[in-house]
Amino acid sequence: MGSLLNTNILLGVTGGIAAYKTPDLVRKLKAKGANVRVVLTQSAKEFVSPLSLQAVSGNSVSDDLLDPAAEAAMGHIELAKWADLLIIAPATANTIAKLAHGLADDLLTTLVLATTAPVHIAPAMNQQMWHATATQDNLAILGRRGVTIIAPDQGEQACGDVGPGRMPEPQDIADRLDELPAQGLLQGVKVVITAGPTREHIDPVRYMSNHSSGKMGYAVASAAQQMGASVVLVSGPVNLPPPSGVTVQKVTTAEEMLAAVMAETQDCDIFIGCAAVADYRPSQVVDQKIKKSNTELTLTFVKNPDILTSVAALPRPPFTVGFAAETQNVAQYAKDKLARKKLDLIAANDVSRQDIGFNSEQNALTLYWANGEKQLDKASKSQIAMQLMASITQQYHQKKQ
Ligand code: C5P
């Protein structure tokens, strides 16, 4: 998508062996059109020369919070404000621990606290240190704060161990960052998203539902919000905190979800149906609790309205995106659904896989639209959501032209 064009990237380098790759990372980021400034920790200077980084970035390199010369050129608060994106690569276990605890004892950790830009970290360390509970706990804390973790590669390490802990290649990191949705690309655009399951009442105490956690829809709402969109999330019952800056409308049944969606899509630009809407609801909701009497109980069901189809059938439909959770013939079923439901784009996931999808922290999707497709490889749901929003935005703007 090329979202790094003209982006101000602050690259923080900490003291790990992988720091030798950072001049190449600067070159790869600059090749994407980014402006790059580098901040080094003291120990990083043992692994890579500030002069090399200065030469490749074309900017002076900062390494000291208390450097009058650096502060005169660009003070640390100005530097924090200058950044559109902060990436720490490699991020050592020590720096990760400091960030998790909010320390600010050097220029880099101070900048992380002082910036409002999204923060990405590419941890690199010995595999045992990566697996250490303390490291994993610290990463979980950072993840909850919205820091994006670029997972290390597996392989042979400088120390001779084999396992996860290698910093991904500079080209991979640059490609990953370049696929991020550019901030502001959805300024003035209203996006309505459904998420989670619906619950269909059987009697006053019972309902029928499914295992949808709502995580994917909430991540998509957050990604759209970060791109500047005004976001309304129509959510079934889930145990998730509302994403910041997003208007959440809580609903329970498919019919309530349809009503909320139809009211919100009258003036919306993009609609994304992530919810696992129950296809059927009991024909009657009985007023009193059904008593245990016969050995068998028969319930009859009627079909619920298809929310996505209803939106796509509006006289002036928004750019409409659906999901296709399939267990077989994923590509074919998804393409059929794209045409049948008159969608602009469909995101297919293979729910027969145990490692992704429903109730998992990770997902992998294949996107299909009228004349193209794109594979989003397995990653955290927030990363997949960012990449999905990047593709939706690109197709939305193309359709509008
Ligand atoms: O046809 P199927 O249920 O597999 O389609 C899935 C897509 O349709 C999802 O995007 C889901 O949110 C949407 N959907 C809907 N209303 C329904 C059923 C599914 O919006 N009643």
XYZ file of C-alpha atoms and ligand atoms in Angstrom:
422
model
C 0.000 0.000 0.000
C 2.991 2.252 0.507
C 1.821 3.884 3.692
C 5.387 4.819 4.714
C 5.675 7.465 2.033
C 6.550 10.740 3.800
C 6.171 9.122 7.216
C 8.496 10.294 9.992
C 9.973 7.190 11.570
C 11.935 7.254 14.776
C 14.079 4.128 14.935
C 15.264 3.146 18.414
C 18.229 0.782 18.444
C 19.120 -1.118 21.620
C 22.163 -3.200 22.476
C 21.747 -6.580 20.859
C 23.806 -8.345 18.212
C 21.008 -7.738 15.679
C 21.818 -4.020 15.873
C 24.306 -4.664 13.052
C 21.275 -4.993 10.751
C 19.953 -1.505 11.520
C 21.850 0.513 8.865
C 20.206 -1.806 6.334
C 16.826 -1.309 8.042
C 17.252 2.467 7.718
C 18.000 2.038 4.007
C 14.947 -0.168 3.482
C 12.679 2.299 5.312
C 14.071 5.196 3.287
C 13.495 3.207 0.099
C 9.796 3.183 1.072
C 9.837 6.980 1.149
C 10.086 7.417 4.942
C 12.116 10.053 6.799
C 14.198 8.284 9.412
C 15.857 9.522 12.605
C 17.776 7.153 14.845
C 18.080 7.037 18.622
C 20.619 4.673 20.147
C 20.978 3.386 23.674
C 24.472 3.466 25.152
C 24.935 -0.289 24.745
C 23.710 -0.202 21.132
C 26.830 1.794 20.297
C 28.885 -1.307 21.147
C 27.212 -3.118 18.231
C 26.687 -0.484 15.552
C 28.423 2.756 14.760
C 26.404 5.973 15.175
C 28.328 7.350 12.222
C 27.022 4.614 9.901
C 23.471 5.288 11.021
C 23.946 9.003 10.560
C 25.301 8.455 7.055
C 22.476 6.193 5.902
C 19.666 8.157 7.574
C 20.987 11.551 6.511
C 20.187 12.867 9.992
C 22.222 13.266 13.138
C 21.857 10.371 15.549
C 20.771 10.979 19.146
C 21.916 8.912 22.082
C 21.804 11.065 25.172
C 18.956 12.638 27.081
C 21.299 15.221 28.545
C 23.131 16.280 25.389
C 22.919 20.094 25.062
C 23.947 19.985 21.386
C 21.216 17.482 20.494
C 18.637 19.363 22.559
C 19.555 22.595 20.773
C 18.963 20.959 17.367
C 15.821 19.006 18.214
C 14.806 18.538 21.856
C 13.535 15.180 23.023
C 9.929 16.383 23.235
C 10.123 17.800 19.711
C 11.612 14.507 18.560
C 8.718 12.627 20.194
C 6.226 14.920 18.447
C 8.065 14.685 15.106
C 7.563 10.916 14.945
C 4.574 9.454 13.116
C 5.773 6.015 14.117
C 8.336 4.701 16.585
C 10.000 1.355 15.996
C 12.503 -0.227 18.351
C 14.601 -2.778 16.519
C 16.226 -4.739 17.951
C 14.456 -4.471 21.309
C 16.409 -6.240 24.060
C 14.769 -7.990 27.011
C 16.147 -5.200 29.203
C 14.559 -2.402 27.181
C 11.282 -4.329 26.975
C 11.301 -4.635 30.782
C 11.997 -0.920 31.172
C 9.164 -0.017 28.799
C 6.739 -2.348 30.574
C 7.448 -0.519 33.829
C 7.408 2.978 32.345
C 11.042 3.787 33.149
C 12.551 6.815 31.485
C 16.229 6.622 32.346
C 17.597 7.244 28.862
C 16.586 9.082 25.707
C 14.827 6.140 24.028
C 12.621 5.102 26.966
C 11.819 8.769 27.605
C 10.722 9.182 23.995
C 8.398 6.178 24.257
C 6.610 7.873 27.157
C 6.601 11.261 25.447
C 5.249 10.228 22.050
C 1.657 9.753 20.945
C 2.823 7.898 17.813
C 2.163 4.160 17.518
C 5.036 2.115 18.948
C 6.322 -1.098 17.360
C 9.010 -3.305 18.815
C 11.022 -6.083 17.213
C 12.358 -8.135 20.141
C 15.648 -9.933 19.527
C 17.378 -12.044 22.144
C 18.489 -15.533 23.116
C 15.601 -18.006 22.823
C 15.685 -18.832 26.550
C 15.414 -15.141 27.411
C 12.524 -14.824 24.945
C 10.690 -17.718 26.607
C 11.347 -16.373 30.142
C 8.114 -15.688 31.989
C 9.277 -12.183 32.875
C 9.859 -11.322 29.203
C 6.538 -12.791 28.116
C 4.697 -10.970 30.933
C 6.361 -7.696 29.947
C 5.405 -8.212 26.295
C 1.812 -8.919 27.330
C 1.737 -5.636 29.276
C 3.055 -3.736 26.257
C 0.590 -5.508 23.942
C -2.302 -4.441 26.165
C -1.063 -0.845 25.944
C -1.281 -0.982 22.170
C 2.396 -1.593 21.385
C 2.721 -3.790 18.302
C 5.138 -6.675 18.772
C 6.901 -7.828 15.631
C 7.486 -11.454 16.530
C 11.064 -12.704 16.234
C 12.024 -15.294 13.647
C 13.043 -18.845 14.537
C 16.459 -20.142 13.718
C 20.078 -20.398 14.698
C 21.191 -17.677 17.063
C 24.491 -15.846 17.471
C 25.072 -17.782 20.718
C 24.584 -21.149 18.945
C 21.100 -21.843 20.361
C 18.246 -22.611 18.011
C 14.780 -21.145 18.582
C 12.776 -17.935 18.433
C 14.654 -14.699 19.063
C 16.175 -13.577 15.770
C 15.224 -10.142 14.559
C 13.296 -10.428 11.264
C 15.182 -9.301 8.175
C 15.135 -5.511 7.579
C 13.161 -5.962 4.346
C 10.445 -7.905 6.216
C 10.197 -5.260 8.925
C 10.010 -2.468 6.337
C 7.326 -4.368 4.375
C 5.302 -4.962 7.537
C 5.381 -1.301 8.502
C 4.575 -0.264 4.944
C 1.370 -2.286 5.034
C 0.106 -0.426 8.083
C -2.880 1.763 7.472
C -1.711 5.320 7.128
C -3.115 7.613 9.745
C -5.702 10.036 8.481
C -6.588 8.045 5.349
C -10.136 7.625 6.654
C -10.582 11.160 7.958
C -14.218 12.196 7.541
C -15.270 8.630 6.691
C -17.973 6.893 8.760
C -17.417 3.178 9.306
C -20.050 0.891 10.857
C -18.891 -2.512 12.091
C -20.765 -5.439 13.624
C -18.974 -7.730 16.063
C -19.476 -10.678 18.366
C -22.252 -13.239 18.490
C -25.979 -12.636 18.783
C -28.139 -14.297 21.409
C -31.529 -15.608 20.464
C -33.963 -15.931 23.371
C -35.672 -19.252 23.995
C -37.410 -18.400 27.279
C -36.694 -15.808 30.016
C -33.582 -17.667 31.203
C -32.221 -19.450 28.126
C -30.780 -18.451 24.799
C -28.998 -19.863 21.763
C -25.657 -18.377 20.695
C -22.207 -19.228 19.330
C -18.524 -19.040 20.310
C -17.661 -15.741 18.630
C -15.449 -13.693 20.997
C -15.837 -10.411 19.097
C -12.036 -9.921 19.134
C -11.720 -9.583 15.353
C -14.523 -7.002 15.051
C -13.176 -4.987 17.979
C -9.674 -5.033 16.461
C -11.072 -3.874 13.103
C -12.967 -1.048 14.843
C -9.796 0.046 16.586
C -7.774 -0.057 13.341
C -10.400 2.034 11.508
C -10.429 4.529 14.369
C -6.626 4.808 14.241
C -6.923 5.654 10.545
C -9.088 8.637 11.395
C -12.551 7.175 10.696
C -15.584 7.918 12.806
C -16.483 4.413 13.949
C -19.736 2.911 15.235
C -19.396 -0.625 16.564
C -22.661 -2.539 16.873
C -21.722 -5.302 19.249
C -23.383 -8.464 20.445
C -22.677 -9.653 24.012
C -18.880 -9.964 24.501
C -16.385 -9.564 27.331
C -14.212 -6.905 25.755
C -13.496 -3.316 26.739
C -14.785 -0.738 24.217
C -11.986 0.332 21.848
C -10.946 3.906 22.607
C -12.508 6.582 20.434
C -15.194 4.219 19.084
C -18.965 4.563 19.676
C -20.277 1.195 20.843
C -23.926 0.192 20.587
C -24.664 -2.955 22.529
C -27.344 -5.269 21.176
C -28.407 -8.805 21.991
C -30.435 -10.382 19.177
C -29.997 -10.421 15.394
C -33.141 -8.331 15.000
C -31.785 -5.695 17.383
C -28.487 -5.762 15.508
C -30.300 -5.258 12.199
C -32.272 -2.292 13.577
C -29.133 -0.600 14.951
C -27.208 -1.239 11.718
C -29.984 0.052 9.440
C -30.212 3.268 11.485
C -26.428 3.795 11.375
C -25.823 2.861 7.733
C -28.116 5.544 6.294
C -25.162 7.945 6.257
C -22.222 5.563 6.400
C -19.372 5.107 3.921
C -18.051 1.666 4.837
C -19.910 -1.230 6.470
C -18.015 -4.262 7.784
C -20.013 -7.264 8.978
C -17.740 -9.124 11.400
C -20.506 -10.420 13.658
C -21.342 -14.111 13.828
C -25.073 -13.468 13.519
C -27.249 -16.446 14.455
C -28.837 -17.686 11.241
C -31.996 -18.812 13.070
C -33.988 -17.796 16.131
C -36.675 -19.749 17.997
C -40.061 -19.262 16.306
C -41.569 -18.214 19.620
C -40.038 -16.827 22.772
C -42.086 -18.301 25.578
C -42.968 -16.002 28.479
C -42.280 -18.484 31.250
C -39.323 -20.765 31.878
C -39.752 -24.042 29.986
C -40.210 -26.765 32.584
C -38.428 -30.060 32.527
C -41.227 -32.524 31.782
C -40.976 -34.696 28.688
C -37.895 -36.657 27.729
C -37.680 -34.718 24.490
C -38.037 -31.042 23.774
C -38.700 -29.752 20.274
C -38.024 -26.169 19.366
C -38.735 -24.717 15.958
C -36.702 -21.928 14.422
C -37.212 -19.211 11.845
C -34.550 -17.611 9.720
C -33.014 -14.360 10.930
C -32.653 -11.417 8.564
C -29.277 -11.262 6.786
C -27.838 -7.943 7.961
C -25.049 -7.803 5.401
C -27.401 -8.469 2.489
C -29.821 -5.831 3.800
C -27.052 -3.217 3.861
C -25.740 -4.139 0.411
C -29.306 -3.824 -0.938
C -29.739 -0.221 0.233
C -30.446 2.240 -2.621
C -27.091 3.912 -1.940
C -25.110 1.164 -0.238
C -21.867 1.867 1.590
C -18.671 0.041 0.596
C -19.754 -3.306 2.043
C -17.406 -5.902 3.512
C -18.353 -9.357 4.751
C -16.616 -12.270 6.386
C -16.807 -15.876 5.283
C -15.939 -18.417 7.941
C -15.630 -21.709 6.095
C -14.397 -25.204 6.857
C -13.878 -26.344 3.243
C -13.695 -24.948 -0.324
C -12.854 -21.629 1.323
C -11.961 -19.714 -1.852
C -14.962 -20.871 -3.845
C -17.541 -20.305 -1.095
C -16.093 -16.883 -0.345
C -16.201 -15.803 -3.994
C -19.780 -17.073 -4.322
C -20.765 -15.096 -1.224
C -19.061 -11.976 -2.584
C -21.257 -12.130 -5.693
C -24.481 -13.387 -4.078
C -24.505 -10.819 -1.267
C -23.334 -8.042 -3.663
C -20.335 -7.214 -1.496
C -17.357 -5.052 -2.391
C -14.882 -7.232 -0.493
C -14.955 -10.440 1.486
C -12.516 -11.709 4.111
C -12.381 -15.484 4.229
C -11.035 -17.537 7.070
C -10.594 -21.232 7.350
C -12.281 -22.107 10.653
C -11.310 -25.770 10.343
C -7.828 -24.679 11.493
C -7.422 -24.959 15.270
C -4.751 -22.273 15.535
C -6.742 -19.327 14.179
C -10.213 -17.834 14.085
C -12.961 -18.288 16.688
C -11.846 -17.459 20.211
C -8.179 -17.464 19.201
C -5.749 -14.543 19.572
C -4.605 -15.003 15.994
C -6.132 -15.091 12.578
C -5.204 -15.460 8.916
C -7.426 -14.218 6.104
C -7.692 -14.257 2.357
C -9.353 -11.183 0.911
C -11.302 -11.298 -2.350
C -12.768 -8.439 -4.329
C -14.101 -8.157 -7.882
C -10.730 -8.208 -9.602
C -8.205 -9.172 -6.999
C -7.261 -11.101 -3.916
C -4.747 -10.852 -1.105
C -3.416 -13.283 1.460
C -2.948 -12.032 5.035
C -0.677 -14.547 6.738
C -1.240 -15.685 10.320
C -0.700 -12.859 12.813
C -2.323 -11.359 15.893
C -5.886 -10.183 15.334
C -4.822 -6.545 15.781
C -2.156 -6.911 13.083
C -4.574 -8.693 10.748
C -7.147 -5.947 11.420
C -4.633 -3.260 10.417
C -3.791 -5.078 7.190
C -7.471 -5.710 6.460
C -8.295 -2.025 6.985
C -5.391 -1.060 4.709
C -6.854 -3.178 1.883
C -10.426 -1.993 2.510
C -9.255 1.623 2.451
C -7.359 1.128 -0.775
C -10.346 -0.505 -2.515
C -12.793 2.047 -1.047
C -10.765 4.987 -2.387
C -10.343 3.280 -5.761
C -14.099 2.705 -6.069
C -14.821 6.326 -5.226
C -12.501 7.666 -7.949
O -23.752 -16.402 4.891
P -22.823 -16.327 6.051
O -23.521 -16.294 7.395
O -21.715 -17.324 6.035
O -22.116 -14.912 5.858
C -21.227 -14.397 6.795
C -21.214 -12.918 6.682
O -22.557 -12.421 6.712
C -20.543 -12.237 7.864
O -19.943 -11.060 7.393
C -21.688 -11.946 8.816
O -21.407 -10.840 9.662
C -22.831 -11.643 7.860
N -24.158 -12.028 8.341
C -25.107 -11.047 8.592
N -26.363 -11.406 8.985
C -26.709 -12.694 9.128
C -25.753 -13.711 8.872
C -24.481 -13.339 8.473
O -24.789 -9.865 8.474
N -27.920 -13.003 9.519
